[in-house]
mmCIF file of C-alpha atoms in Angstrom:
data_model
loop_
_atom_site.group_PDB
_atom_site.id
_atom_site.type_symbol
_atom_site.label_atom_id
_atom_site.label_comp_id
_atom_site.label_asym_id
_atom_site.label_seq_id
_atom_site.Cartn_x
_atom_site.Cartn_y
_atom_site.Cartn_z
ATOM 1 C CA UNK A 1 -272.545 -73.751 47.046
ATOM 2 C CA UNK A 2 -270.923 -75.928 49.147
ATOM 3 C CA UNK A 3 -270.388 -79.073 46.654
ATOM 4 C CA UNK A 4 -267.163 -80.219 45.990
ATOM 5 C CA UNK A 5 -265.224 -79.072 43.200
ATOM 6 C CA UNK A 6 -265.175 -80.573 39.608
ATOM 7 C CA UNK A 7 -263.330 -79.760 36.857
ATOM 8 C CA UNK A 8 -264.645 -76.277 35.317
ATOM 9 C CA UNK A 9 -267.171 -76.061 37.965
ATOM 10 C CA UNK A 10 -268.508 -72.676 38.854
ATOM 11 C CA UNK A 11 -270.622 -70.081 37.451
ATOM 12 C CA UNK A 12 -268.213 -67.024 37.556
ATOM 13 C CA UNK A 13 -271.236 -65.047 39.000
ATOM 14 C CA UNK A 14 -271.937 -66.562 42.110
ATOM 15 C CA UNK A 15 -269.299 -69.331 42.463
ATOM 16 C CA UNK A 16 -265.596 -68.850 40.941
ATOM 17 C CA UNK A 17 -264.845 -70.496 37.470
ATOM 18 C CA UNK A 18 -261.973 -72.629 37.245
ATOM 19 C CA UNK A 19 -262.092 -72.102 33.765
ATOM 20 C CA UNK A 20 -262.178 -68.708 33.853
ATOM 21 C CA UNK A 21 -258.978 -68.334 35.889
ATOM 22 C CA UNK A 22 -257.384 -70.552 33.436
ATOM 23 C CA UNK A 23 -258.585 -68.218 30.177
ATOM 24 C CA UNK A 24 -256.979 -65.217 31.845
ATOM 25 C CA UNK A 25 -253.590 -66.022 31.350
ATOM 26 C CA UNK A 26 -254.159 -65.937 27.656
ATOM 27 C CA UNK A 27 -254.601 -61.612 29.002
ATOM 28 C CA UNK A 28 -251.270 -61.774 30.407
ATOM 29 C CA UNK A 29 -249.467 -61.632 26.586
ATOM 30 C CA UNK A 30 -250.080 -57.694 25.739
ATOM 31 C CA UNK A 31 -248.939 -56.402 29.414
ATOM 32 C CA UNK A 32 -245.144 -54.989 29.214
ATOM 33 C CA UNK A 33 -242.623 -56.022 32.094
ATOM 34 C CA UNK A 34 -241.610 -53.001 34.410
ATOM 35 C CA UNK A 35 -238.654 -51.767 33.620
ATOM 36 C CA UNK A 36 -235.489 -53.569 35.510
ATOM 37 C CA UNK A 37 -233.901 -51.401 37.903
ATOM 38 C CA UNK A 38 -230.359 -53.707 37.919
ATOM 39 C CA UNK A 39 -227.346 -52.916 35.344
ATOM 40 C CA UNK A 40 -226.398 -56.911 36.727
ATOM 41 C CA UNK A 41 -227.313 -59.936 34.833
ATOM 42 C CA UNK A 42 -230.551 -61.798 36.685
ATOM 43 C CA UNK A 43 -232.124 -64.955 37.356
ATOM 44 C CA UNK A 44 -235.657 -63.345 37.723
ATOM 45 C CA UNK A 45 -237.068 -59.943 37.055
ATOM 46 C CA UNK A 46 -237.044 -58.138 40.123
ATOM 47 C CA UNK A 47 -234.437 -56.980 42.536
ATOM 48 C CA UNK A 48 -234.720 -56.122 46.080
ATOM 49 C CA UNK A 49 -232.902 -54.309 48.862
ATOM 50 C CA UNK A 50 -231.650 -56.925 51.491
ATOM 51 C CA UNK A 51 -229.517 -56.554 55.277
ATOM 52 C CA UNK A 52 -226.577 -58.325 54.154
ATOM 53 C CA UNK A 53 -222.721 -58.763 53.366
ATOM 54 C CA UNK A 54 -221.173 -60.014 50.631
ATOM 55 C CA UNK A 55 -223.246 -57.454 48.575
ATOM 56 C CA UNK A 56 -223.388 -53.992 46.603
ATOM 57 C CA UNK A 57 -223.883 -51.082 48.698
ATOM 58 C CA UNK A 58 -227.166 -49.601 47.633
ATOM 59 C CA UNK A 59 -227.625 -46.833 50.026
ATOM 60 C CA UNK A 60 -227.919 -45.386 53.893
ATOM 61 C CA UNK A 61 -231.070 -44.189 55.559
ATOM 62 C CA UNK A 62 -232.555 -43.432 58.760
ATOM 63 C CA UNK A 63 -231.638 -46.390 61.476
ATOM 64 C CA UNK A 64 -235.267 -47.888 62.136
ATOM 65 C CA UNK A 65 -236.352 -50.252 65.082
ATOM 66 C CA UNK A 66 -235.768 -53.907 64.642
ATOM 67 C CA UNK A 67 -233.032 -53.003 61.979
ATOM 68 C CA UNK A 68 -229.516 -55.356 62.815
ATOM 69 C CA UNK A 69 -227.047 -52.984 64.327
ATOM 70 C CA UNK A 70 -224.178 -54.994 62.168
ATOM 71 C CA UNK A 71 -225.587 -53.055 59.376
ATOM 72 C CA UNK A 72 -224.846 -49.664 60.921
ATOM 73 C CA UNK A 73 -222.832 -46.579 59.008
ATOM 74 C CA UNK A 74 -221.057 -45.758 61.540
ATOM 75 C CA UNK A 75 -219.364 -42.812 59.393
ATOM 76 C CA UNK A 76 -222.773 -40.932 58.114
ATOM 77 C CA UNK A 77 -224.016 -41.591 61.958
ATOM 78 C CA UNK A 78 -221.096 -39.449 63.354
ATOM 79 C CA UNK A 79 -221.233 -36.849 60.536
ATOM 80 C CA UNK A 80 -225.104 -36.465 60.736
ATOM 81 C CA UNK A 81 -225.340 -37.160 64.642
ATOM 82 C CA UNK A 82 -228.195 -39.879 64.049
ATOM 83 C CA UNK A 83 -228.137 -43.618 63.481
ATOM 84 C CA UNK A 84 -228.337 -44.799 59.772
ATOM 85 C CA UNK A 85 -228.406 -48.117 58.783
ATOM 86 C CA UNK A 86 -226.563 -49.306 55.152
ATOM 87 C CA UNK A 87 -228.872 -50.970 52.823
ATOM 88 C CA UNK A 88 -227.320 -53.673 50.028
ATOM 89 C CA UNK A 89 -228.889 -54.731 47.005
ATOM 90 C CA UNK A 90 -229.044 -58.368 46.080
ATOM 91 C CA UNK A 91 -229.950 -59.993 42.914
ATOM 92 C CA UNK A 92 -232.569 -62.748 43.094
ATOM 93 C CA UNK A 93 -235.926 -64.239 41.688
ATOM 94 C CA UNK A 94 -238.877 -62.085 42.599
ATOM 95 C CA UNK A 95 -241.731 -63.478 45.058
ATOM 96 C CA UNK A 96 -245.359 -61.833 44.983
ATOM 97 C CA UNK A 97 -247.207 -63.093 48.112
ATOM 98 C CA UNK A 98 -251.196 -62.734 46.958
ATOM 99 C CA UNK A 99 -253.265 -62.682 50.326
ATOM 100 C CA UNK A 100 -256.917 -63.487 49.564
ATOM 101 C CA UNK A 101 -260.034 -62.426 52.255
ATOM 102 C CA UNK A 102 -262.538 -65.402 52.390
ATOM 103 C CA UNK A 103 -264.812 -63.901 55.011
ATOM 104 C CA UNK A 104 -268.331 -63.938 54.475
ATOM 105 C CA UNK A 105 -269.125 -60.539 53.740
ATOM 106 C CA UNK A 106 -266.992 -61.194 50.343
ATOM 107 C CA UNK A 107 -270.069 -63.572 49.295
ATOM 108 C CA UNK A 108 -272.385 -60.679 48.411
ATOM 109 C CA UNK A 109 -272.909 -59.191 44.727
ATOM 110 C CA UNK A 110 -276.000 -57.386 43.653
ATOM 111 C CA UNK A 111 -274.113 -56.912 40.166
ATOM 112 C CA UNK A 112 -272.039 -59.365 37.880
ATOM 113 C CA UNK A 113 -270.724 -61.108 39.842
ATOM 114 C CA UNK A 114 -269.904 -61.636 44.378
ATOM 115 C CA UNK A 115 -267.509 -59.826 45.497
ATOM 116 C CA UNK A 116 -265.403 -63.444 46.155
ATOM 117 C CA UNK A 117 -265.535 -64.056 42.815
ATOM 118 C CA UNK A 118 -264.039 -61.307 41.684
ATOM 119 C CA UNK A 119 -261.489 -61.498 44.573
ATOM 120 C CA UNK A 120 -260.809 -64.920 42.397
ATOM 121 C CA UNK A 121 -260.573 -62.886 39.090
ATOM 122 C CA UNK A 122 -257.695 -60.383 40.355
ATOM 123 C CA UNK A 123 -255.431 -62.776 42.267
ATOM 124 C CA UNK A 124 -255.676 -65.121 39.198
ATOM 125 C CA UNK A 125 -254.939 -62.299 36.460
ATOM 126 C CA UNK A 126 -252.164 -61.178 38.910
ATOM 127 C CA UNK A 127 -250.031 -64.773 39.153
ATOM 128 C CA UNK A 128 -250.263 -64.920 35.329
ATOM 129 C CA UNK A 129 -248.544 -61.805 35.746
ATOM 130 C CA UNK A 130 -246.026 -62.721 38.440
ATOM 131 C CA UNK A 131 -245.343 -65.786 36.301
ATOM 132 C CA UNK A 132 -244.594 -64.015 32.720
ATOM 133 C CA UNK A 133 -242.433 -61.557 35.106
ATOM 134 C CA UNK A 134 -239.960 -65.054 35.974
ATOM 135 C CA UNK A 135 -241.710 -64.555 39.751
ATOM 136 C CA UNK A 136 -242.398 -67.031 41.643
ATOM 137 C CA UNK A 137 -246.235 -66.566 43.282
ATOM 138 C CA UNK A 138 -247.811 -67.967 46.702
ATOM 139 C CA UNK A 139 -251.028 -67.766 47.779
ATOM 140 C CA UNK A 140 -252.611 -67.246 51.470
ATOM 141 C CA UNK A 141 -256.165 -67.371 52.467
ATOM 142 C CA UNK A 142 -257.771 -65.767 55.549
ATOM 143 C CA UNK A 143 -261.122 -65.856 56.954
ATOM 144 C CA UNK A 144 -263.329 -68.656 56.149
ATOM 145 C CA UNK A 145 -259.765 -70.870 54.932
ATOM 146 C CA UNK A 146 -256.512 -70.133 56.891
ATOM 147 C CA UNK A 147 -254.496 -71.870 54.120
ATOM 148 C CA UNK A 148 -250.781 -70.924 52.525
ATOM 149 C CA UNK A 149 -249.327 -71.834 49.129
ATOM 150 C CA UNK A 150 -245.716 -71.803 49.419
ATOM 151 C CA UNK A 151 -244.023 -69.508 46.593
ATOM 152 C CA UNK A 152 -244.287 -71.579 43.315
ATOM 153 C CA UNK A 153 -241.922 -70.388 40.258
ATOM 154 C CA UNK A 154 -243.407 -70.831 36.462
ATOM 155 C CA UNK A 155 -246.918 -72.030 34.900
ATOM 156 C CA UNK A 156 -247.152 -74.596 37.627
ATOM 157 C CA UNK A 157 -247.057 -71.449 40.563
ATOM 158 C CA UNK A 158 -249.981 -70.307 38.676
ATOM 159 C CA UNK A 159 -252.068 -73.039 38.290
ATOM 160 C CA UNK A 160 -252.142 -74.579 41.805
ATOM 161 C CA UNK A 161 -252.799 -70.821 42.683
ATOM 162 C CA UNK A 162 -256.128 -71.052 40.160
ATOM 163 C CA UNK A 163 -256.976 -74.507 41.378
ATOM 164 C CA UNK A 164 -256.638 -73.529 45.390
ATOM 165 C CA UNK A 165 -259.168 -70.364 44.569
ATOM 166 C CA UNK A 166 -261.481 -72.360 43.023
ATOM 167 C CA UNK A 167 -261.348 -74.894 45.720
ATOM 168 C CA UNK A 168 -261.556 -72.527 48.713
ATOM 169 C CA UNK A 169 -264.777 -71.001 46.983
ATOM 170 C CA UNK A 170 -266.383 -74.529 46.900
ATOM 171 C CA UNK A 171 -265.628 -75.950 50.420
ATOM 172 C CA UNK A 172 -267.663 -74.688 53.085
ATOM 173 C CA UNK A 173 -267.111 -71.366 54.357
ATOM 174 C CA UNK A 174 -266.129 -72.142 58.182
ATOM 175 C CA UNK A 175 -268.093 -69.351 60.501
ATOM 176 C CA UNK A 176 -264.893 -67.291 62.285
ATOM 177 C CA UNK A 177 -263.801 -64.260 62.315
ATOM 178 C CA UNK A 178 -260.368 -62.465 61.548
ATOM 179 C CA UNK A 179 -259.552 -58.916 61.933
ATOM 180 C CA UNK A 180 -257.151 -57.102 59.782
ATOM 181 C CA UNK A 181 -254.179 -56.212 62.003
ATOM 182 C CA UNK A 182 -254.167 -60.270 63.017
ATOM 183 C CA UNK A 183 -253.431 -60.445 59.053
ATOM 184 C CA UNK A 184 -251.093 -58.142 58.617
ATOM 185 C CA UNK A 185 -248.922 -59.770 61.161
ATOM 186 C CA UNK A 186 -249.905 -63.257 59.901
ATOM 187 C CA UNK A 187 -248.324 -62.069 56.305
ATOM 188 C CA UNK A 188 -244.969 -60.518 58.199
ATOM 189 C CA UNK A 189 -244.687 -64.407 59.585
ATOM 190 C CA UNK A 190 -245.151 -65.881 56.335
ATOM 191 C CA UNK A 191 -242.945 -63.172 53.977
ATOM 192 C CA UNK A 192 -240.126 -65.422 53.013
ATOM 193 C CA UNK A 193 -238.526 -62.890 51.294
ATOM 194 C CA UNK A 194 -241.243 -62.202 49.009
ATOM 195 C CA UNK A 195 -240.547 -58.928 47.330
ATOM 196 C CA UNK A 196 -244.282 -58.192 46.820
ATOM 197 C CA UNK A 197 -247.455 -58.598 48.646
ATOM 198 C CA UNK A 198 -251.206 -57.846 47.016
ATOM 199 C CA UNK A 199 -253.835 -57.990 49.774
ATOM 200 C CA UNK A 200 -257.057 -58.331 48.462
ATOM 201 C CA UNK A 201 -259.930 -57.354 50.823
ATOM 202 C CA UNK A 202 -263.351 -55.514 50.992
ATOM 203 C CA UNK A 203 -261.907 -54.191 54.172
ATOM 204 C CA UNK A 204 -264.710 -55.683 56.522
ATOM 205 C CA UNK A 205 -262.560 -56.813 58.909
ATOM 206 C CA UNK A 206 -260.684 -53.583 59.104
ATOM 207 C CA UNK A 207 -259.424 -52.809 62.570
ATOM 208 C CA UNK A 208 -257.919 -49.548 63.989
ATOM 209 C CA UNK A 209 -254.820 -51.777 65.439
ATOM 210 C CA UNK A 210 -254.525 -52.225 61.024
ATOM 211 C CA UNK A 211 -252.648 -48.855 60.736
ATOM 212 C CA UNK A 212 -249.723 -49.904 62.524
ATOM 213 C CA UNK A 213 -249.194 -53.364 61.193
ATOM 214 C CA UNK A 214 -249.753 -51.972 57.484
ATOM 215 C CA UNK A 215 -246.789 -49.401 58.053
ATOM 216 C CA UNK A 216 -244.389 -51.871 59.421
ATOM 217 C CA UNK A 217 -245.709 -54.630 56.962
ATOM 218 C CA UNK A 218 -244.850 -51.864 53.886
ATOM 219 C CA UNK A 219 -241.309 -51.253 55.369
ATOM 220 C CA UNK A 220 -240.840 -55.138 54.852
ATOM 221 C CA UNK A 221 -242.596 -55.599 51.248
ATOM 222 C CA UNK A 222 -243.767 -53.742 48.444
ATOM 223 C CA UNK A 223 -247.000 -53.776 49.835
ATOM 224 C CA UNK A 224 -250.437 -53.043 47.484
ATOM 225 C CA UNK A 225 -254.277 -53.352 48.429
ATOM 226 C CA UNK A 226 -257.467 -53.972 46.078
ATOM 227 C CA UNK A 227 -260.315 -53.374 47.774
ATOM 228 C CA UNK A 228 -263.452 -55.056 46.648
ATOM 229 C CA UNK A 229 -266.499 -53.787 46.856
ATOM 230 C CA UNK A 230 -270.237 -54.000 45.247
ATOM 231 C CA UNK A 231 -271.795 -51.213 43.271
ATOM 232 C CA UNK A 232 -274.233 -51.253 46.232
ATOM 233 C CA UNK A 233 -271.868 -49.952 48.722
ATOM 234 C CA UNK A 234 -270.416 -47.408 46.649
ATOM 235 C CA UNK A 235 -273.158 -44.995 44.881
ATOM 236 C CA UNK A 236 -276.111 -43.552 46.061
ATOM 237 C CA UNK A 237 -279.244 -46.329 45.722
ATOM 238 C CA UNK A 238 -281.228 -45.832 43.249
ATOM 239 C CA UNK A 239 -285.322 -45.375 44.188
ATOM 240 C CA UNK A 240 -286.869 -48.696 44.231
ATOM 241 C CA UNK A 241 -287.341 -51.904 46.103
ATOM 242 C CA UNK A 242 -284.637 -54.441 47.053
ATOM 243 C CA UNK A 243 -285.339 -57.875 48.287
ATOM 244 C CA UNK A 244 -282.682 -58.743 50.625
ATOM 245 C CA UNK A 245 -281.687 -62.358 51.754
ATOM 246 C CA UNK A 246 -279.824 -63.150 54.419
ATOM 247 C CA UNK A 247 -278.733 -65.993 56.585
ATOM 248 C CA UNK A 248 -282.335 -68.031 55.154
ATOM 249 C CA UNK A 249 -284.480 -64.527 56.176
ATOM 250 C CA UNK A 250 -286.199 -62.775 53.481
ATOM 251 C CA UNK A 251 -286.730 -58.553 53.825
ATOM 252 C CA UNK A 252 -287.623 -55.899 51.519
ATOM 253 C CA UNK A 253 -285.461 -52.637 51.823
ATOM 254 C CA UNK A 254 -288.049 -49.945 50.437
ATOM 255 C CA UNK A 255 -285.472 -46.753 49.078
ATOM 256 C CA UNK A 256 -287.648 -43.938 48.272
ATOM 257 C CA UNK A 257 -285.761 -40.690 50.225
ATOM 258 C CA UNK A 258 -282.558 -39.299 49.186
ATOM 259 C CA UNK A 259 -281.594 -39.708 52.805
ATOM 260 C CA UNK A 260 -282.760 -43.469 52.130
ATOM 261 C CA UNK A 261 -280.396 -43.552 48.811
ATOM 262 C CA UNK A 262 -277.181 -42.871 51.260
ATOM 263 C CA UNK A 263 -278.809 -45.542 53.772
ATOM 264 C CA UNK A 264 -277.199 -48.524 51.947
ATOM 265 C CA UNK A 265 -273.744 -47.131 50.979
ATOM 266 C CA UNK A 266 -273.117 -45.866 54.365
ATOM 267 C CA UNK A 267 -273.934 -49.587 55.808
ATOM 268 C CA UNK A 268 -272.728 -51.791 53.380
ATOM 269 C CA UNK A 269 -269.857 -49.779 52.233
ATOM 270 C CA UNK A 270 -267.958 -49.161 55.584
ATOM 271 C CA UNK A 271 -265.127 -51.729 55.122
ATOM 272 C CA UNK A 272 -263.910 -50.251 52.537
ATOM 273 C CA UNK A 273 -264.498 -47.304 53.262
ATOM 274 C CA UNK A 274 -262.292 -47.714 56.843
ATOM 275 C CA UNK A 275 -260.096 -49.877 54.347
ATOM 276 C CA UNK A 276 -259.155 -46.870 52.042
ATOM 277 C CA UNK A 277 -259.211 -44.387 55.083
ATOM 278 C CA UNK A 278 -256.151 -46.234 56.531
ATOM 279 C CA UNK A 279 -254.116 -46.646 53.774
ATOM 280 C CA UNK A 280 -254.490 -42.922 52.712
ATOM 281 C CA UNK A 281 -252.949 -42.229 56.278
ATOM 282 C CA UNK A 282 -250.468 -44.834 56.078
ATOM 283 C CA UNK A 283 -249.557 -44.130 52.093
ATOM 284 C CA UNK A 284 -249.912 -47.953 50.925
ATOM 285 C CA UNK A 285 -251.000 -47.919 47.282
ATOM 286 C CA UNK A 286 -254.768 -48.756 47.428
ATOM 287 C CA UNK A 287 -257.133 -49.482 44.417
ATOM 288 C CA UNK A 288 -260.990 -49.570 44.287
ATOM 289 C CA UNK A 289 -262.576 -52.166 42.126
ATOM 290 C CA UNK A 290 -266.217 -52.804 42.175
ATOM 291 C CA UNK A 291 -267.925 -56.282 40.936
ATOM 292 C CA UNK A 292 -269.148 -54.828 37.857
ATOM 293 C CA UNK A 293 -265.380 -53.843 36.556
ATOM 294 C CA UNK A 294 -262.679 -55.471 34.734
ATOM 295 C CA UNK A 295 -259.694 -55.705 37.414
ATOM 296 C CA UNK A 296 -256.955 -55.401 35.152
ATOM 297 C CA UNK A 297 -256.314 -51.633 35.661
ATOM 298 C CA UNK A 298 -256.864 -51.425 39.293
ATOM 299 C CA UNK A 299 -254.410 -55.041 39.672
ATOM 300 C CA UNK A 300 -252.139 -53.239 36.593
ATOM 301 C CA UNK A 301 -251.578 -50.653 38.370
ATOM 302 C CA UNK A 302 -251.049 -52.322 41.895
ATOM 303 C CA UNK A 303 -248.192 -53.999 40.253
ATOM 304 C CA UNK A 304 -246.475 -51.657 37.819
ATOM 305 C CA UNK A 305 -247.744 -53.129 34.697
ATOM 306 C CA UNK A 306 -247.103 -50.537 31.713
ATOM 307 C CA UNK A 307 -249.947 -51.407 28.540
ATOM 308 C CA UNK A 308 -252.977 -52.718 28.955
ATOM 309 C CA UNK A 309 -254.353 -56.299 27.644
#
C-alpha cells in the first residue's frame, strides 16, 4: 500500500489505477456539452456572474453580506425600500475546482472496489469532462494529503490531475484529522474564480459548523457533492458472518437479527448519512454513489452533462 508509485501501478480495487484514469477519457467522447447560456462569442464554455465594471448588466438581487457596496442599485433600493446589489456577467474560460477527501475512512470497500478508489474514478471521469468543455481543472486534496493543483487548461490539466490521484493513493496516508466546515472554508481561500466546485466525500468528517460554510461556499461557486459510500453502509446486512480487519486486529461481526441487519448501516453509514442531511437543508445538489456503481450518472448529473457514455 504504501510503495511508491510506478507507471500503471495499482489494482483499481484496493489501490487506484493510473491506467484506469487514463482509459476514462476515451468515456468522455459520447457526453454532450451543456448548453451555453451567452449570445457573446467565448474563449471557454462557461460563463459566470462577476462584481464588476466594464461589463453587461446581468441582473439585481437581494444586497447580501460581504457583497461591495460599489455594486449597489441604488434606484431598485429606493423603489423597493431594501438594498440590492447589481450583478454583471463576464465572459471567460470556465474553472472546475475538484476537492478530493483522503481520510482514512475512504480506504474501506467490502465490494468492487474502496471507497478511495472510486473517489479516484469520479474526479478523473470529471476533468476529462472539464477538459472537452475548454475548462480548465484543479485539484485539492484534504485529509491524509493537504495538497492543491493550480487550475490547468487542456489534456495536460487532466493528466497531472490523474497522475496526483494516483500518487496521493500510494504515499502514506499521514494520521490527522480534518473536519468538513475547516474544508469548506479551505476551498473559499483557494476559489480563484473557479466557476465550479465538485466535493467528493463519504461525509465522515461532517461537522454541524458544515451547514453554514456550504451555504456561503454555494453563493460563491456552483457548488456539487458526491458522496461515497460502500454497499455496507447503505442496505440492510445481509444474515451471515463478516470478518472485520482493522488497524492489524482481526473480529468477526456475527449478523443474524433484523435488528443486527440495521447494526452496520447505522454505524458505518453515518457520514453520509449527516453528509446528505445537510445538503438537503442547505439545497446543494448532492449525489449518492456506492463502490459497486459506475459514477458517470451520479458525476453527469453533478455537472450538467446531457447523454450518457
Amino acid at each position: 500500500m504504501n510503495a511508491p508509485l510506478r507507471s500503471s501501478d495499482g489494482d483499481g480495487a484496493a489501490r487506484v489505477s493510473l491506467a484506469e484514469l487514463l482509459a476514462l477519457r476515451a468515456r468522455v467522447g459520447k457526453a454532450a456539452l451543456p448548453k451555453q447560456i451567452s449570445r457573446a462569442s467565448r474563449s471557454g464554455q462557461q460563463s459566470s456572474r462577476m462584481h464588476g465594471r466594464g461589463m453587461d448588466y446581468a441582473e439585481s438581487r437581494i444586497y447580501q453580506g460581504g457583497d461591495d457596496v460599489r455594486r449597489l442599485d441604488w434606484r431598485l433600493t429606493a423603489r423597493s425600500g431594501r438594498l440590492h446589489t447589481k450583478l454583471f456577467q463576464e465572459e471567460r474560460e470556465g474553472r472546475l475546482l475538484i476537492v478530493v477527501d483522503g481520510h482514512a475512512s475512504m480506504r474501506f470497500g467490502t465490494r468492487v472496489r474502496f471507497k478511495s478508489v472510486q473517489s479516484a474514478r469520479a474526479a478523473a471521469w470529471a476533468a476529462w469532462y472539464a477538459v472537452k468543455a475548454g475548462e480548465r481543472v484543479g485539484l485539492m486534496g484534504f485529509g491524509a494529503h493537504d495538497d492543491l493543483l493550480a487550475p490547468r487548461a487542456g489534456p495536460r490539466g487532466a493528466l497531472a490531475l490523474c497522475g496526483a490521484l494516483a500518487a496521493w493513493d500510494a504515499a502514506p496516508a499521514a494520521p490527522r484529522s480534518e473536519p468538513l466546515s475547516q474544508v469548506l472554508q479551505n476551498i473559499a481561500r483557494v476559489l480563484n474564480g473557479a466557476s465550479r466546485v465538485l466535493l467528493i466525500t463519504d461525509g465522515a468528517c461532517s461537522d454541524d459548523a458544515s451547514r453554514r460554510h456550504l451555504v456561503q461556499l454555494a453563493r460563491q461557486t456552483r457548488l456539487g457533492v458526491l458522496a461515497v459510500a460502500d454497499p455496507l453502509e447503505t442496505a440492510p446486512t445481509p444474515v451471515g458472518r463478516y470478518p472485520l480487519e482493522h488497524d492489524g486486529e482481526r473480529v468477526e461481526w456475527i449478523v443474524g437479527s433484523e435488528h443486527q441487519q440495521q447494526d452496520l448501516p447505522r454505524l458505518l453509514g453515518a457520514g453520509q448519512a449527516r453528509l446528505r442531511a445537510l445538503t438537503k437543508a442547505t439545497g446543494v445538489a448532492c449525489r449518492l454513489v456506492n463502490t459497486a456503481e459506475d459514477p458517470f450518472d451520479a458525476v453527469a448529473a453533478l455537472l450538467g452533462v446531457r447523454g450518457r457514455s
